[in-house]
Short mmCIF file of C-alpha atoms and ligand atoms in Angstrom, two decimals:
data_model
loop_
_atom_site.label_atom_id
_atom_site.label_comp_id
_atom_site.label_asym_id
_atom_site.label_seq_id
_atom_site.Cartn_x
_atom_site.Cartn_y
_atom_site.Cartn_z
CA UNK A 1316 18.47 -109.32 123.92
CA UNK A 1317 16.19 -111.70 121.44
CA UNK A 1318 11.83 -110.44 121.59
CA UNK A 1319 10.05 -112.46 122.70
CA UNK A 1320 6.22 -113.56 120.92
CA UNK A 1321 3.55 -115.16 123.11
CA UNK A 1322 1.70 -117.12 119.96
CA UNK A 1323 -0.11 -119.75 118.84
CA UNK A 1324 0.28 -120.85 114.70
CA UNK A 1325 -3.61 -120.75 115.16
CA UNK A 1326 -4.29 -117.44 115.40
CA UNK A 1327 -4.84 -114.51 112.63
CA UNK A 1328 -3.98 -112.18 115.76
CA UNK A 1329 -1.01 -113.76 115.85
CA UNK A 1330 0.31 -113.76 112.27
CA UNK A 1331 -0.77 -110.45 112.13
CA UNK A 1332 2.22 -109.61 114.36
CA UNK A 1333 4.01 -112.16 113.20
CA UNK A 1334 4.29 -110.81 109.62
CA UNK A 1335 5.43 -107.41 111.27
CA UNK A 1336 8.59 -108.59 112.99
CA UNK A 1337 9.28 -110.67 109.62
CA UNK A 1338 8.68 -107.53 107.56
CA UNK A 1339 10.71 -105.92 109.78
CA UNK A 1340 13.75 -108.65 109.70
CA UNK A 1341 13.97 -108.75 113.28
CA UNK A 1342 14.84 -111.78 114.62
CA UNK A 1343 11.97 -112.94 117.68
CA UNK A 1344 11.69 -116.54 120.12
CA UNK A 1345 7.91 -117.54 119.01
CA UNK A 1346 6.88 -119.23 122.69
CA UNK A 1347 3.35 -120.52 123.78
CA UNK A 1348 2.35 -118.72 126.11
CA UNK A 1349 2.62 -120.33 129.48
CA UNK A 1350 -0.46 -122.51 130.86
CA UNK A 1351 -2.21 -121.24 127.63
CA UNK A 1352 -4.10 -117.82 127.38
CA UNK A 1353 -6.55 -116.91 129.74
CA UNK A 1354 -3.72 -119.02 132.76
CA UNK A 1355 -2.71 -117.32 135.50
CA UNK A 1356 0.64 -118.61 135.08
CA UNK A 1357 0.95 -115.87 131.59
CA UNK A 1358 -1.05 -113.80 133.35
CA UNK A 1359 1.69 -112.76 135.51
CA UNK A 1360 3.49 -112.50 132.24
CA UNK A 1361 1.07 -110.66 130.15
CA UNK A 1362 -1.62 -109.26 132.36
CA UNK A 1363 -4.30 -109.25 129.46
CA UNK A 1364 -3.95 -112.85 129.51
CA UNK A 1365 -4.75 -112.40 125.22
CA UNK A 1366 -2.13 -113.69 122.28
CA UNK A 1367 -0.31 -112.20 120.92
CA UNK A 1368 1.89 -110.81 123.71
CA UNK A 1369 5.56 -109.18 123.12
CA UNK A 1370 7.96 -108.95 125.77
CA UNK A 1371 10.88 -106.82 124.63
CA UNK A 1372 13.84 -106.70 127.69
CA UNK A 1373 11.37 -104.86 130.70
CA UNK A 1374 8.15 -104.02 127.93
CA UNK A 1375 5.84 -106.38 128.23
CA UNK A 1376 2.54 -105.45 125.62
CA UNK A 1377 -0.10 -106.86 123.92
CA UNK A 1378 -2.89 -105.73 121.87
CA UNK A 1379 -1.78 -106.94 118.00
CA UNK A 1380 -2.21 -103.45 116.93
CA UNK A 1381 -0.22 -101.65 119.96
CA UNK A 1382 2.51 -104.25 119.68
CA UNK A 1383 3.16 -103.61 115.72
CA UNK A 1384 3.21 -99.51 116.22
CA UNK A 1385 5.58 -100.01 118.75
CA UNK A 1386 7.72 -101.63 116.30
CA UNK A 1387 7.64 -99.09 113.91
CA UNK A 1388 8.33 -97.01 116.39
CA UNK A 1389 11.33 -99.30 118.05
CA UNK A 1390 12.65 -100.44 114.47
CA UNK A 1391 11.95 -97.49 111.41
CA UNK A 1392 13.16 -99.26 108.58
CA UNK A 1393 11.58 -99.95 106.46
CA UNK A 1394 8.11 -98.13 107.88
CA UNK A 1395 5.44 -99.25 108.45
CA UNK A 1396 3.61 -95.72 107.90
CA UNK A 1397 4.05 -93.67 105.46
CA UNK A 1398 5.19 -90.11 106.41
CA UNK A 1399 2.70 -88.30 105.09
CA UNK A 1400 -0.21 -87.28 108.17
CA UNK A 1401 -2.66 -88.26 105.60
CA UNK A 1402 -1.14 -91.22 104.07
CA UNK A 1403 -0.32 -92.49 107.61
CA UNK A 1404 -4.20 -92.04 108.60
CA UNK A 1405 -5.15 -94.14 106.00
CA UNK A 1406 -3.02 -96.86 106.56
CA UNK A 1407 -4.44 -96.56 110.63
CA UNK A 1408 -7.81 -96.69 109.10
CA UNK A 1409 -7.66 -99.32 107.81
CA UNK A 1410 -5.29 -101.81 109.58
CA UNK A 1411 -8.41 -100.67 113.23
CA UNK A 1412 -11.20 -101.20 111.14
CA UNK A 1413 -9.87 -104.95 110.99
CA UNK A 1414 -9.62 -105.42 114.21
CA UNK A 1415 -13.18 -103.12 114.94
CA UNK A 1416 -15.13 -103.83 112.49
CA UNK A 1417 -14.23 -106.63 109.68
CA UNK A 1418 -12.96 -109.97 112.19
CA UNK A 1419 -15.41 -109.26 115.13
CA UNK A 1420 -18.85 -111.53 113.26
CA UNK A 1421 -15.99 -114.13 112.71
CA UNK A 1422 -14.84 -114.47 115.88
CA UNK A 1423 -18.45 -114.69 117.00
CA UNK A 1424 -18.80 -117.58 115.21
CA UNK A 1425 -16.15 -120.25 116.99
CA UNK A 1426 -18.66 -121.39 118.85
CA UNK A 1427 -20.88 -122.20 115.24
CA UNK A 1428 -18.08 -124.28 114.49
CA UNK A 1429 -18.49 -127.64 116.24
CA UNK A 1430 -21.50 -128.95 113.52
CA UNK A 1431 -23.34 -129.58 117.78
CA UNK A 1432 -22.83 -125.63 118.43
CA UNK A 1433 -24.51 -125.22 114.07
CA UNK A 1434 -27.18 -122.46 114.47
CA UNK A 1435 -27.64 -122.33 110.36
CA UNK A 1436 -29.88 -118.35 110.78
CA UNK A 1437 -26.75 -117.23 113.21
CA UNK A 1438 -23.97 -118.47 110.90
CA UNK A 1439 -25.78 -116.91 107.38
CA UNK A 1440 -26.79 -113.27 109.23
CA UNK A 1441 -22.70 -113.12 110.54
CA UNK A 1442 -21.94 -114.32 107.21
CA UNK A 1443 -23.23 -112.22 105.76
CA UNK A 1444 -22.47 -109.21 108.21
CA UNK A 1445 -19.07 -109.74 107.36
CA UNK A 1446 -19.11 -109.82 103.54
CA UNK A 1447 -20.79 -106.45 104.09
CA UNK A 1448 -17.37 -105.70 106.16
CA UNK A 1449 -15.22 -107.11 103.17
CA UNK A 1450 -17.39 -104.62 100.76
CA UNK A 1451 -16.49 -102.18 103.09
CA UNK A 1452 -13.11 -102.82 103.04
CA UNK A 1453 -12.28 -103.31 99.25
CA UNK A 1454 -13.61 -99.38 99.14
CA UNK A 1455 -10.76 -98.14 101.26
CA UNK A 1456 -8.01 -99.90 99.89
CA UNK A 1457 -5.26 -98.68 97.25
CA UNK A 1458 -3.47 -102.13 96.40
CA UNK A 1459 -0.29 -101.51 93.76
CA UNK A 1460 1.04 -104.10 95.28
CA UNK A 1461 1.13 -103.77 99.02
CA UNK A 1462 -2.67 -103.02 100.39
CA UNK A 1463 -2.29 -99.14 100.69
CA UNK A 1464 0.11 -98.15 98.13
CA UNK A 1465 3.88 -98.52 97.04
CA UNK A 1466 5.06 -99.70 99.95
CA UNK A 1467 4.16 -102.34 102.99
CA UNK A 1468 2.56 -100.57 106.33
CA UNK A 1469 0.75 -101.61 108.99
CA UNK A 1470 -2.46 -102.05 107.00
CA UNK A 1471 -0.87 -105.51 105.28
CA UNK A 1472 0.09 -107.47 108.15
CA UNK A 1473 -3.85 -108.62 109.91
CA UNK A 1474 -5.76 -109.15 106.25
CA UNK A 1475 -3.40 -112.39 105.40
CA UNK A 1476 -4.33 -114.57 108.54
CA UNK A 1477 -7.91 -113.20 108.44
CA UNK A 1478 -8.61 -114.03 105.24
CA UNK A 1479 -7.06 -117.63 105.42
CA UNK A 1480 -9.20 -118.09 108.71
CA UNK A 1481 -12.76 -116.60 106.73
CA UNK A 1482 -12.54 -118.60 104.33
CA UNK A 1483 -11.41 -121.99 105.75
CA UNK A 1484 -14.87 -121.43 107.90
CA UNK A 1485 -16.58 -119.90 105.24
CA UNK A 1486 -15.63 -123.78 103.58
CA UNK A 1487 -16.37 -125.68 106.74
CA UNK A 1488 -19.98 -123.84 106.80
CA UNK A 1489 -20.22 -124.92 103.59
CA UNK A 1490 -20.22 -120.79 102.57
CA UNK A 1491 -17.74 -120.32 99.75
CA UNK A 1492 -17.49 -117.32 98.94
CA UNK A 1493 -15.15 -115.17 96.67
CA UNK A 1494 -13.25 -112.36 98.30
CA UNK A 1495 -14.10 -108.59 96.30
CA UNK A 1496 -12.00 -108.41 93.63
CA UNK A 1497 -10.07 -105.54 94.73
CA UNK A 1498 -9.08 -107.45 97.49
CA UNK A 1499 -8.53 -110.85 95.63
CA UNK A 1500 -5.32 -109.74 93.46
CA UNK A 1501 -4.15 -108.27 97.28
CA UNK A 1502 -4.89 -111.67 98.60
CA UNK A 1503 -3.01 -114.19 96.81
CA UNK A 1504 -0.04 -111.84 96.03
CA UNK A 1505 0.79 -110.95 99.59
CA UNK A 1506 0.57 -114.49 100.41
CA UNK A 1507 3.55 -115.28 98.28
CA UNK A 1508 5.88 -112.53 100.10
CA UNK A 1509 8.59 -114.24 101.57
CA UNK A 1510 7.14 -112.31 105.42
CA UNK A 1511 4.23 -113.61 105.07
CA UNK A 1512 4.14 -117.09 103.41
CA UNK A 1513 6.00 -118.70 106.32
CA UNK A 1514 3.51 -117.39 108.81
CA UNK A 1515 0.55 -118.74 106.32
CA UNK A 1516 1.53 -122.27 105.73
CA UNK A 1517 1.73 -122.49 109.70
CA UNK A 1518 -1.95 -120.88 110.74
CA UNK A 1519 -3.29 -123.10 107.53
CA UNK A 1520 -2.41 -126.40 109.09
CA UNK A 1521 -2.96 -125.32 112.42
CA UNK A 1522 -6.20 -123.79 111.68
CA UNK A 1523 -6.77 -126.84 109.58
CA UNK A 1524 -5.58 -128.95 113.05
CA UNK A 1525 -8.34 -126.90 114.93
CA UNK A 1526 -11.40 -127.22 111.93
CA UNK A 1527 -10.61 -131.41 112.10
CA UNK A 1528 -10.70 -131.27 115.94
CA UNK A 1529 -14.38 -129.50 116.23
CA UNK A 1530 -15.89 -132.13 113.54
CA UNK A 1531 -15.81 -129.55 110.49
CA UNK A 1532 -13.74 -131.00 108.01
N1 GSH B 2230 -7.72 -107.10 119.95
C1 GSH B 2230 -6.33 -108.16 120.92
C2 GSH B 2230 -7.57 -109.51 119.75
C3 GSH B 2230 -6.26 -110.40 120.63
C4 GSH B 2230 -7.46 -112.24 120.36
O1 GSH B 2230 -8.55 -111.99 120.31
N2 GSH B 2230 -6.88 -112.94 120.69
C5 GSH B 2230 -7.31 -114.09 120.97
C6 GSH B 2230 -6.39 -116.02 120.52
S1 GSH B 2230 -6.81 -115.54 118.51
C7 GSH B 2230 -7.21 -114.53 122.77
O2 GSH B 2230 -6.28 -114.74 123.33
N3 GSH B 2230 -8.14 -115.52 123.59
C8 GSH B 2230 -8.15 -115.04 125.02
C9 GSH B 2230 -8.31 -114.52 125.78
O3 GSH B 2230 -9.87 -113.39 124.47
O4 GSH B 2230 -8.53 -114.37 126.73
C10 GSH B 2230 -5.28 -107.78 119.59
O5 GSH B 2230 -5.99 -107.48 118.94
O6 GSH B 2230 -4.38 -108.72 119.96
#
């Protein structure tokens, strides 16, 4: 039975799951959420109403981290968590750091993207918070060439899409900001990987369309 992924190419959290699916080499059907995310029609399938959501037979999952851990449990090859408990914990730390620490200040800026909703003080404060989170992330990772060493891991899945979104949002806000060197090399390398490049290409086009629609490009 084919895995279904409810997704939208503009979503960095959807990119995170698509990268995990592609790292695993899994076939999946990408569908838009019926009625849009948050709609009653979609909540009848996915109670949380958020994207991404994965349907595998009788299993319906939302929350990108839970989905990616399920994919890794159900299809063990190639493993996206190391065997050693300490190395596993480090990967989980870096992956959760994305969802709980690095991404939220960017998401908080979505209402600021349209020039009519733009408060320069709020934009500067949130971007400074995001920059602080990037510096903290740089101290947690060990690129070589994957984010946590020689092998791909769950930690590689979330950051490519969020870095793409951050770079375009910063440009729209007129606040270009280079990534810390420890992250910049990894970011360029992973963006060219076959499991990642098509996902980022679709996300880049959708993000530019979103920003244009808001009058921010
Ligand atoms: N913690 C969730 C966040 C996902 C998320 O925020 N998705 C957005 C789209 S990028 C969404 O569905 N928003 C609709 C809503 O929050 O109702 C995850 O990791 O999957």
